C-alpha cells in the first residue's frame, strides 16, 4: 500500500501488467495530492494561481470575451462542445472566483464559445449528421451555416465585452 500523506492511497501490489492506465491514474492522483491538501494553509490549485496572473495581465472587462474566443477556437478545432466544457470550465470558474468576477459571466462565455465552435466546426458530429440528414454536400453545408454562426458569435463577443464593463 502506498501512502503519500494525503487522503488518496493505492494498493499497487494487486496490479497486473495490463493495468497501465490505472497506474497512470494513481500517478495523477498522487501528483494532485502533492499540490493540494485540504486543511493545509498555503496550498491551492495551480489554476487559481493562474487566475491571479491572468487578472494582473489582462483587463477584467476583456476576460469574458477572451474566454469566449478561446472556447470558440478549441471547440472549432476539436469539434466537440463537451470536450471544450471539460477544458474551459475548470479554467474559467477559478479565475472568476479568484478575481471576484461574476461566475455566470465567465461560465456563460465558456459554454457559449464551446457551443459556437461545435456548431461551426466541419469535424463536429452534429455538423456531419446535419449535412447527411439533409442530403447536401458537407462542405456546402458548412459554408452556408458559417456566416450566420459568425454573425451570432460577433454579437455575443460584443455582448460579453459590454457585460464585462457592467460587471
Short mmCIF file of N, CA and C in Angstrom, two decimals:
data_model
loop_
_atom_site.label_atom_id
_atom_site.label_comp_id
_atom_site.label_asym_id
_atom_site.label_seq_id
_atom_site.Cartn_x
_atom_site.Cartn_y
_atom_site.Cartn_z
N UNK A 1 0.86 -1.17 0.00
CA UNK A 1 0.00 0.00 0.00
C UNK A 1 0.90 1.23 0.00
N UNK A 2 0.56 2.15 -0.88
CA UNK A 2 1.32 3.39 -0.99
C UNK A 2 0.55 4.48 -0.26
N UNK A 3 1.22 5.18 0.64
CA UNK A 3 0.59 6.28 1.36
C UNK A 3 1.44 7.51 1.15
N UNK A 4 0.85 8.53 0.54
CA UNK A 4 1.60 9.75 0.23
C UNK A 4 1.34 10.85 1.23
N UNK A 5 0.63 10.58 2.29
CA UNK A 5 0.33 11.61 3.27
C UNK A 5 -0.94 12.37 2.95
N UNK A 6 -1.62 12.00 1.89
CA UNK A 6 -2.89 12.65 1.58
C UNK A 6 -4.00 11.61 1.69
N UNK A 7 -5.20 12.00 1.38
CA UNK A 7 -6.34 11.12 1.57
C UNK A 7 -6.35 9.97 0.58
N UNK A 8 -5.57 10.05 -0.49
CA UNK A 8 -5.59 9.03 -1.53
C UNK A 8 -4.52 7.99 -1.26
N UNK A 9 -4.90 6.73 -1.20
CA UNK A 9 -3.95 5.63 -1.08
C UNK A 9 -4.26 4.62 -2.17
N UNK A 10 -3.29 3.79 -2.48
CA UNK A 10 -3.49 2.81 -3.54
C UNK A 10 -2.76 1.53 -3.20
N UNK A 11 -3.35 0.41 -3.57
CA UNK A 11 -2.73 -0.89 -3.38
C UNK A 11 -2.12 -1.31 -4.71
N UNK A 12 -0.85 -0.98 -4.93
CA UNK A 12 -0.18 -1.28 -6.19
C UNK A 12 0.23 -2.73 -6.31
N UNK A 13 0.19 -3.49 -5.20
CA UNK A 13 0.63 -4.88 -5.25
C UNK A 13 -0.33 -5.77 -6.03
N UNK A 14 -1.58 -5.36 -6.17
CA UNK A 14 -2.55 -6.19 -6.87
C UNK A 14 -2.64 -5.84 -8.36
N UNK A 15 -1.74 -5.01 -8.86
CA UNK A 15 -1.79 -4.58 -10.25
C UNK A 15 -1.20 -5.65 -11.16
N UNK A 16 -1.68 -5.71 -12.37
CA UNK A 16 -1.16 -6.60 -13.39
C UNK A 16 -0.50 -5.76 -14.46
N UNK A 17 0.19 -6.37 -15.37
CA UNK A 17 0.87 -5.64 -16.43
C UNK A 17 -0.09 -4.90 -17.34
N UNK A 18 -1.30 -5.41 -17.49
CA UNK A 18 -2.27 -4.76 -18.38
C UNK A 18 -3.03 -3.63 -17.68
N UNK A 19 -2.62 -3.25 -16.51
CA UNK A 19 -3.31 -2.21 -15.76
C UNK A 19 -2.55 -0.89 -15.79
N UNK A 20 -1.84 -0.62 -16.89
CA UNK A 20 -1.08 0.62 -17.00
C UNK A 20 -1.95 1.87 -16.86
N UNK A 21 -3.17 1.91 -17.43
CA UNK A 21 -3.98 3.11 -17.22
C UNK A 21 -4.30 3.37 -15.75
N UNK A 22 -4.55 2.33 -14.99
CA UNK A 22 -4.82 2.52 -13.57
C UNK A 22 -3.61 3.08 -12.85
N UNK A 23 -2.42 2.63 -13.21
CA UNK A 23 -1.21 3.18 -12.61
C UNK A 23 -1.03 4.64 -13.00
N UNK A 24 -1.42 4.99 -14.21
CA UNK A 24 -1.35 6.38 -14.64
C UNK A 24 -2.29 7.24 -13.79
N UNK A 25 -3.49 6.72 -13.52
CA UNK A 25 -4.43 7.46 -12.67
C UNK A 25 -3.86 7.63 -11.27
N UNK A 26 -3.21 6.58 -10.77
CA UNK A 26 -2.58 6.67 -9.45
C UNK A 26 -1.54 7.78 -9.44
N UNK A 27 -0.71 7.81 -10.47
CA UNK A 27 0.32 8.83 -10.54
C UNK A 27 -0.30 10.23 -10.56
N UNK A 28 -1.36 10.39 -11.36
CA UNK A 28 -2.03 11.70 -11.43
C UNK A 28 -2.62 12.07 -10.08
N UNK A 29 -3.20 11.11 -9.39
CA UNK A 29 -3.79 11.39 -8.08
C UNK A 29 -2.71 11.76 -7.06
N UNK A 30 -1.59 11.08 -7.12
CA UNK A 30 -0.50 11.41 -6.19
C UNK A 30 0.04 12.80 -6.50
N UNK A 31 0.14 13.15 -7.77
CA UNK A 31 0.62 14.48 -8.14
C UNK A 31 -0.34 15.54 -7.64
N UNK A 32 -1.64 15.27 -7.78
CA UNK A 32 -2.64 16.22 -7.32
C UNK A 32 -2.56 16.39 -5.81
N UNK A 33 -2.37 15.29 -5.09
CA UNK A 33 -2.27 15.38 -3.63
C UNK A 33 -1.06 16.18 -3.20
N UNK A 34 -0.01 16.15 -4.00
CA UNK A 34 1.16 16.94 -3.66
C UNK A 34 0.94 18.42 -3.83
N UNK A 35 -0.03 18.80 -4.65
CA UNK A 35 -0.28 20.22 -4.89
C UNK A 35 -1.42 20.77 -4.03
N UNK A 36 -2.33 19.93 -3.63
CA UNK A 36 -3.50 20.41 -2.89
C UNK A 36 -3.82 19.45 -1.78
N UNK A 37 -3.77 19.93 -0.59
CA UNK A 37 -4.15 19.12 0.56
C UNK A 37 -5.15 19.92 1.39
N UNK A 38 -6.39 19.47 1.43
CA UNK A 38 -7.38 20.20 2.22
C UNK A 38 -6.93 20.33 3.67
N UNK A 39 -7.11 21.52 4.22
CA UNK A 39 -6.77 21.75 5.61
C UNK A 39 -5.37 22.29 5.82
N UNK A 40 -4.55 22.27 4.79
CA UNK A 40 -3.21 22.82 4.91
C UNK A 40 -3.20 24.23 4.33
N UNK A 41 -2.67 25.16 5.07
CA UNK A 41 -2.64 26.53 4.58
C UNK A 41 -1.51 26.70 3.58
N UNK A 42 -1.70 27.64 2.64
CA UNK A 42 -0.66 27.94 1.67
C UNK A 42 -0.69 27.09 0.43
N UNK A 43 -1.55 26.11 0.34
CA UNK A 43 -1.61 25.29 -0.87
C UNK A 43 -2.94 25.56 -1.56
N UNK A 44 -2.89 25.66 -2.86
CA UNK A 44 -4.11 25.91 -3.63
C UNK A 44 -3.91 25.36 -5.03
N UNK A 45 -5.00 25.32 -5.75
CA UNK A 45 -4.93 24.83 -7.12
C UNK A 45 -4.05 25.74 -7.96
N UNK A 46 -3.33 25.16 -8.89
CA UNK A 46 -2.48 25.95 -9.78
C UNK A 46 -3.32 26.88 -10.65
N UNK A 47 -4.54 26.49 -10.98
CA UNK A 47 -5.40 27.33 -11.81
C UNK A 47 -5.75 28.62 -11.08
N UNK A 48 -5.93 28.56 -9.78
CA UNK A 48 -6.22 29.77 -9.02
C UNK A 48 -5.03 30.71 -9.09
N UNK A 49 -3.81 30.17 -8.98
CA UNK A 49 -2.63 30.99 -9.14
C UNK A 49 -2.58 31.60 -10.53
N UNK A 50 -2.97 30.82 -11.54
CA UNK A 50 -3.02 31.34 -12.90
C UNK A 50 -4.06 32.44 -13.00
N UNK A 51 -5.15 32.33 -12.23
CA UNK A 51 -6.17 33.38 -12.22
C UNK A 51 -5.61 34.70 -11.74
N UNK A 52 -4.75 34.65 -10.75
CA UNK A 52 -4.11 35.88 -10.28
C UNK A 52 -3.20 36.47 -11.33
N UNK A 53 -2.47 35.62 -12.04
CA UNK A 53 -1.58 36.10 -13.10
C UNK A 53 -2.40 36.68 -14.24
N UNK A 54 -3.47 35.98 -14.63
CA UNK A 54 -4.33 36.47 -15.71
C UNK A 54 -4.95 37.80 -15.32
N UNK A 55 -5.40 37.91 -14.08
CA UNK A 55 -6.01 39.15 -13.62
C UNK A 55 -5.05 40.32 -13.62
N UNK A 56 -3.78 40.05 -13.38
CA UNK A 56 -2.78 41.11 -13.39
C UNK A 56 -2.38 41.49 -14.81
N UNK A 57 -2.49 40.56 -15.76
CA UNK A 57 -2.01 40.80 -17.11
C UNK A 57 -3.08 41.29 -18.07
N UNK A 58 -4.34 40.96 -17.80
CA UNK A 58 -5.43 41.28 -18.72
C UNK A 58 -6.49 42.08 -17.97
N UNK A 59 -6.97 43.12 -18.61
CA UNK A 59 -8.04 43.92 -18.01
C UNK A 59 -9.27 43.06 -17.79
N UNK A 60 -9.91 43.21 -16.64
CA UNK A 60 -11.06 42.37 -16.29
C UNK A 60 -12.20 42.40 -17.31
N UNK A 61 -12.53 43.56 -17.90
CA UNK A 61 -13.61 43.54 -18.90
C UNK A 61 -13.29 42.70 -20.14
N UNK A 62 -12.02 42.40 -20.36
CA UNK A 62 -11.64 41.61 -21.53
C UNK A 62 -11.62 40.12 -21.26
N UNK A 63 -11.79 39.71 -20.01
CA UNK A 63 -11.70 38.28 -19.69
C UNK A 63 -12.85 37.48 -20.28
N UNK A 64 -14.07 37.98 -20.18
CA UNK A 64 -15.22 37.22 -20.72
C UNK A 64 -15.10 37.04 -22.24
N UNK A 65 -14.81 38.11 -23.01
CA UNK A 65 -14.63 37.87 -24.45
C UNK A 65 -13.45 36.95 -24.76
N UNK A 66 -12.40 37.04 -23.95
CA UNK A 66 -11.25 36.18 -24.17
C UNK A 66 -11.59 34.71 -23.92
N UNK A 67 -12.32 34.44 -22.85
CA UNK A 67 -12.76 33.07 -22.56
C UNK A 67 -13.67 32.57 -23.69
N UNK A 68 -14.55 33.45 -24.17
CA UNK A 68 -15.45 33.10 -25.27
C UNK A 68 -14.65 32.73 -26.53
N UNK A 69 -13.66 33.54 -26.88
CA UNK A 69 -12.88 33.32 -28.09
C UNK A 69 -12.01 32.06 -27.97
N UNK A 70 -11.41 31.86 -26.82
CA UNK A 70 -10.60 30.66 -26.62
C UNK A 70 -11.49 29.41 -26.70
N UNK A 71 -12.68 29.47 -26.11
CA UNK A 71 -13.61 28.34 -26.19
C UNK A 71 -14.03 28.08 -27.63
N UNK A 72 -14.28 29.16 -28.38
CA UNK A 72 -14.61 29.00 -29.80
C UNK A 72 -13.51 28.26 -30.54
N UNK A 73 -12.29 28.72 -30.33
CA UNK A 73 -11.15 28.13 -31.04
C UNK A 73 -10.97 26.65 -30.70
N UNK A 74 -11.05 26.33 -29.42
CA UNK A 74 -10.87 24.94 -29.01
C UNK A 74 -11.97 24.06 -29.59
N UNK A 75 -13.23 24.49 -29.44
CA UNK A 75 -14.33 23.67 -29.93
C UNK A 75 -14.31 23.55 -31.45
N UNK A 76 -13.96 24.61 -32.15
CA UNK A 76 -13.87 24.54 -33.61
C UNK A 76 -12.77 23.58 -34.03
N UNK A 77 -11.66 23.62 -33.32
CA UNK A 77 -10.52 22.75 -33.66
C UNK A 77 -10.78 21.29 -33.33
N UNK A 78 -11.46 21.05 -32.22
CA UNK A 78 -11.69 19.69 -31.76
C UNK A 78 -13.00 19.13 -32.30
N UNK A 79 -13.99 19.98 -32.51
CA UNK A 79 -15.29 19.54 -32.98
C UNK A 79 -16.18 19.00 -31.88
N UNK A 80 -15.91 19.41 -30.63
CA UNK A 80 -16.68 18.89 -29.51
C UNK A 80 -16.98 20.01 -28.50
N UNK A 81 -18.25 20.21 -28.23
CA UNK A 81 -18.59 21.20 -27.20
C UNK A 81 -18.35 20.62 -25.82
N UNK A 82 -18.66 19.35 -25.62
CA UNK A 82 -18.48 18.75 -24.30
C UNK A 82 -17.01 18.66 -23.91
N UNK A 83 -16.16 18.35 -24.87
CA UNK A 83 -14.73 18.34 -24.59
C UNK A 83 -14.23 19.73 -24.22
N UNK A 84 -14.78 20.74 -24.88
CA UNK A 84 -14.40 22.12 -24.56
C UNK A 84 -14.92 22.52 -23.19
N UNK A 85 -16.12 22.06 -22.83
CA UNK A 85 -16.61 22.32 -21.46
C UNK A 85 -15.60 21.79 -20.44
N UNK A 86 -15.12 20.56 -20.70
CA UNK A 86 -14.20 19.91 -19.76
C UNK A 86 -12.88 20.66 -19.66
N UNK A 87 -12.49 21.35 -20.72
CA UNK A 87 -11.25 22.12 -20.69
C UNK A 87 -11.47 23.50 -20.08
N UNK A 88 -12.50 24.19 -20.52
CA UNK A 88 -12.63 25.62 -20.19
C UNK A 88 -13.34 25.92 -18.87
N UNK A 89 -14.29 25.10 -18.46
CA UNK A 89 -14.99 25.39 -17.21
C UNK A 89 -14.04 25.32 -16.01
N UNK A 90 -13.17 24.31 -15.92
CA UNK A 90 -12.23 24.32 -14.79
C UNK A 90 -11.21 25.46 -14.83
N UNK A 91 -11.10 26.13 -15.95
CA UNK A 91 -10.22 27.30 -16.03
C UNK A 91 -11.01 28.57 -15.70
N UNK A 92 -12.20 28.72 -16.28
CA UNK A 92 -12.97 29.95 -16.13
C UNK A 92 -13.51 30.14 -14.72
N UNK A 93 -13.98 29.07 -14.09
CA UNK A 93 -14.59 29.20 -12.76
C UNK A 93 -13.59 29.66 -11.70
N UNK A 94 -12.40 29.05 -11.60
CA UNK A 94 -11.45 29.55 -10.60
C UNK A 94 -10.95 30.97 -10.89
N UNK A 95 -10.84 31.33 -12.17
CA UNK A 95 -10.44 32.69 -12.49
C UNK A 95 -11.49 33.67 -12.00
N UNK A 96 -12.77 33.35 -12.25
CA UNK A 96 -13.84 34.22 -11.77
C UNK A 96 -13.85 34.30 -10.25
N UNK A 97 -13.67 33.18 -9.59
CA UNK A 97 -13.68 33.16 -8.12
C UNK A 97 -12.49 33.92 -7.55
N UNK A 98 -11.34 33.77 -8.16
CA UNK A 98 -10.13 34.42 -7.66
C UNK A 98 -10.20 35.94 -7.82
N UNK A 99 -10.71 36.38 -8.96
CA UNK A 99 -10.74 37.81 -9.25
C UNK A 99 -12.02 38.49 -8.78
N UNK A 100 -12.96 37.72 -8.25
CA UNK A 100 -14.22 38.30 -7.78
C UNK A 100 -15.14 38.73 -8.91
N UNK A 101 -14.99 38.11 -10.06
CA UNK A 101 -15.86 38.42 -11.20
C UNK A 101 -17.13 37.58 -11.10
N UNK A 102 -18.19 38.02 -11.77
CA UNK A 102 -19.41 37.21 -11.75
C UNK A 102 -19.18 35.84 -12.40
N UNK A 103 -19.42 34.81 -11.63
CA UNK A 103 -19.23 33.44 -12.11
C UNK A 103 -20.10 33.14 -13.33
N UNK A 104 -21.39 33.55 -13.35
CA UNK A 104 -22.21 33.25 -14.54
C UNK A 104 -21.68 33.88 -15.82
N UNK A 105 -20.99 35.01 -15.71
CA UNK A 105 -20.47 35.68 -16.90
C UNK A 105 -19.38 34.84 -17.56
N UNK A 106 -18.38 34.43 -16.79
CA UNK A 106 -17.30 33.63 -17.38
C UNK A 106 -17.76 32.21 -17.72
N UNK A 107 -18.65 31.68 -16.92
CA UNK A 107 -19.19 30.35 -17.23
C UNK A 107 -20.00 30.40 -18.52
N UNK A 108 -20.81 31.43 -18.67
CA UNK A 108 -21.59 31.61 -19.90
C UNK A 108 -20.70 31.82 -21.11
N UNK A 109 -19.59 32.55 -20.93
CA UNK A 109 -18.67 32.76 -22.04
C UNK A 109 -18.03 31.45 -22.47
N UNK A 110 -17.64 30.63 -21.50
CA UNK A 110 -17.02 29.35 -21.83
C UNK A 110 -18.01 28.42 -22.54
N UNK A 111 -19.22 28.35 -22.03
CA UNK A 111 -20.23 27.47 -22.62
C UNK A 111 -20.66 27.97 -23.99
N UNK A 112 -20.89 29.27 -24.13
CA UNK A 112 -21.33 29.83 -25.41
C UNK A 112 -20.27 29.65 -26.49
N UNK A 113 -19.01 29.90 -26.14
CA UNK A 113 -17.95 29.71 -27.12
C UNK A 113 -17.83 28.26 -27.55
N UNK A 114 -18.01 27.35 -26.60
CA UNK A 114 -17.94 25.92 -26.93
C UNK A 114 -19.08 25.52 -27.87
N UNK A 115 -20.26 26.03 -27.62
CA UNK A 115 -21.40 25.70 -28.48
C UNK A 115 -21.20 26.27 -29.88
N UNK A 116 -20.72 27.53 -29.96
CA UNK A 116 -20.46 28.11 -31.29
C UNK A 116 -19.44 27.27 -32.04
N UNK A 117 -18.30 26.98 -31.40
CA UNK A 117 -17.25 26.22 -32.08
C UNK A 117 -17.72 24.86 -32.54
N UNK A 118 -18.53 24.20 -31.73
CA UNK A 118 -19.08 22.90 -32.11
C UNK A 118 -20.03 23.05 -33.29
N UNK A 119 -20.84 24.08 -33.28
CA UNK A 119 -21.81 24.29 -34.35
C UNK A 119 -21.12 24.62 -35.68
N UNK A 120 -20.05 25.41 -35.63
CA UNK A 120 -19.40 25.87 -36.85
C UNK A 120 -18.32 24.92 -37.36
N UNK A 121 -17.88 24.00 -36.55
CA UNK A 121 -16.77 23.12 -36.92
C UNK A 121 -17.17 22.10 -37.99
N UNK A 122 -16.38 21.98 -39.03
CA UNK A 122 -16.70 20.97 -40.05
C UNK A 122 -16.46 19.54 -39.57
N UNK A 123 -15.73 19.36 -38.48
CA UNK A 123 -15.48 18.00 -37.98
C UNK A 123 -16.39 17.63 -36.82
N UNK A 124 -17.33 18.50 -36.49
CA UNK A 124 -18.27 18.20 -35.41
C UNK A 124 -19.26 17.13 -35.85
N UNK A 125 -19.61 16.26 -34.92
CA UNK A 125 -20.57 15.20 -35.25
C UNK A 125 -21.92 15.77 -35.64
N UNK A 126 -22.36 16.83 -34.99
CA UNK A 126 -23.67 17.40 -35.33
C UNK A 126 -23.66 18.03 -36.71
N UNK A 127 -22.56 18.64 -37.11
CA UNK A 127 -22.47 19.22 -38.45
C UNK A 127 -22.46 18.13 -39.51
N UNK A 128 -21.74 17.07 -39.26
CA UNK A 128 -21.68 15.95 -40.21
C UNK A 128 -23.05 15.30 -40.34
N UNK A 129 -23.71 15.05 -39.22
CA UNK A 129 -25.03 14.41 -39.25
C UNK A 129 -26.06 15.32 -39.93
N UNK A 130 -25.98 16.63 -39.67
CA UNK A 130 -26.93 17.57 -40.30
C UNK A 130 -26.77 17.57 -41.82
N UNK A 131 -25.53 17.56 -42.28
CA UNK A 131 -25.34 17.54 -43.74
C UNK A 131 -25.78 16.21 -44.34
N UNK A 132 -25.56 15.12 -43.61
CA UNK A 132 -26.01 13.81 -44.11
C UNK A 132 -27.53 13.73 -44.11
N UNK A 133 -28.17 14.23 -43.06
CA UNK A 133 -29.63 14.15 -42.96
C UNK A 133 -30.31 15.00 -44.02
N UNK A 134 -29.68 16.11 -44.39
CA UNK A 134 -30.29 16.97 -45.41
C UNK A 134 -29.83 16.61 -46.82
N UNK A 135 -29.01 15.57 -46.94
CA UNK A 135 -28.53 15.06 -48.23
C UNK A 135 -27.85 16.16 -49.04
N UNK A 136 -27.02 16.96 -48.35
CA UNK A 136 -26.25 18.01 -49.03
C UNK A 136 -24.77 17.70 -48.90
N UNK A 137 -23.99 18.34 -49.74
CA UNK A 137 -22.55 18.22 -49.64
C UNK A 137 -22.10 18.81 -48.30
N UNK A 138 -21.22 18.12 -47.63
CA UNK A 138 -20.82 18.53 -46.29
C UNK A 138 -20.18 19.91 -46.28
N UNK A 139 -19.27 20.17 -47.20
CA UNK A 139 -18.60 21.47 -47.23
C UNK A 139 -19.58 22.58 -47.60
N UNK A 140 -20.53 22.30 -48.48
CA UNK A 140 -21.56 23.30 -48.79
C UNK A 140 -22.39 23.62 -47.55
N UNK A 141 -22.70 22.61 -46.78
CA UNK A 141 -23.46 22.84 -45.55
C UNK A 141 -22.67 23.72 -44.58
N UNK A 142 -21.38 23.45 -44.43
CA UNK A 142 -20.54 24.25 -43.54
C UNK A 142 -20.47 25.68 -44.04
N UNK A 143 -20.30 25.85 -45.33
CA UNK A 143 -20.21 27.21 -45.91
C UNK A 143 -21.50 28.00 -45.73
N UNK A 144 -22.64 27.34 -45.80
CA UNK A 144 -23.90 28.08 -45.67
C UNK A 144 -24.24 28.40 -44.22
N UNK A 145 -23.81 27.58 -43.27
CA UNK A 145 -24.14 27.86 -41.88
C UNK A 145 -23.14 28.79 -41.22
N UNK A 146 -21.91 28.86 -41.74
CA UNK A 146 -20.86 29.64 -41.12
C UNK A 146 -21.14 31.14 -41.05
N UNK A 147 -21.68 31.80 -42.09
CA UNK A 147 -21.95 33.23 -41.97
C UNK A 147 -22.93 33.56 -40.84
N UNK A 148 -23.97 32.76 -40.69
CA UNK A 148 -24.94 33.01 -39.62
C UNK A 148 -24.31 32.79 -38.25
N UNK A 149 -23.51 31.75 -38.14
CA UNK A 149 -22.84 31.48 -36.87
C UNK A 149 -21.85 32.58 -36.53
N UNK A 150 -21.12 33.08 -37.52
CA UNK A 150 -20.15 34.15 -37.27
C UNK A 150 -20.82 35.45 -36.86
N UNK A 151 -21.98 35.74 -37.43
CA UNK A 151 -22.73 36.93 -37.02
C UNK A 151 -23.16 36.80 -35.56
N UNK A 152 -23.67 35.64 -35.20
CA UNK A 152 -24.09 35.41 -33.81
C UNK A 152 -22.90 35.48 -32.87
N UNK A 153 -21.74 34.95 -33.29
CA UNK A 153 -20.54 34.99 -32.44
C UNK A 153 -20.05 36.42 -32.26
N UNK A 154 -20.12 37.22 -33.31
CA UNK A 154 -19.71 38.62 -33.20
C UNK A 154 -20.61 39.38 -32.23
N UNK A 155 -21.90 39.15 -32.33
CA UNK A 155 -22.84 39.80 -31.41
C UNK A 155 -22.58 39.34 -29.98
N UNK A 156 -22.33 38.05 -29.80
CA UNK A 156 -22.05 37.52 -28.45
C UNK A 156 -20.74 38.10 -27.91
N UNK A 157 -19.72 38.25 -28.76
CA UNK A 157 -18.45 38.82 -28.30
C UNK A 157 -18.65 40.25 -27.81
N UNK A 158 -19.40 41.04 -28.55
CA UNK A 158 -19.70 42.41 -28.13
C UNK A 158 -20.50 42.39 -26.83
N UNK A 159 -21.45 41.47 -26.74
CA UNK A 159 -22.25 41.36 -25.51
C UNK A 159 -21.39 40.99 -24.31
N UNK A 160 -20.47 40.05 -24.46
CA UNK A 160 -19.58 39.68 -23.36
C UNK A 160 -18.63 40.83 -23.01
N UNK A 161 -18.22 41.60 -24.00
CA UNK A 161 -17.36 42.75 -23.75
C UNK A 161 -18.11 43.80 -22.94
N UNK A 162 -19.34 44.09 -23.34
CA UNK A 162 -20.15 45.07 -22.60
C UNK A 162 -20.51 44.57 -21.21
N UNK A 163 -20.81 43.29 -21.10
CA UNK A 163 -21.13 42.72 -19.79
C UNK A 163 -19.91 42.77 -18.86
N UNK A 164 -18.72 42.66 -19.43
CA UNK A 164 -17.51 42.76 -18.63
C UNK A 164 -17.34 44.15 -18.03
N UNK A 165 -17.77 45.18 -18.74
CA UNK A 165 -17.69 46.53 -18.20
C UNK A 165 -18.75 46.78 -17.13
N UNK A 166 -19.92 46.20 -17.34
CA UNK A 166 -21.03 46.40 -16.40
C UNK A 166 -20.77 45.66 -15.09
N UNK A 167 -20.16 44.46 -15.19
CA UNK A 167 -19.95 43.63 -14.00
C UNK A 167 -18.93 44.18 -13.09
#
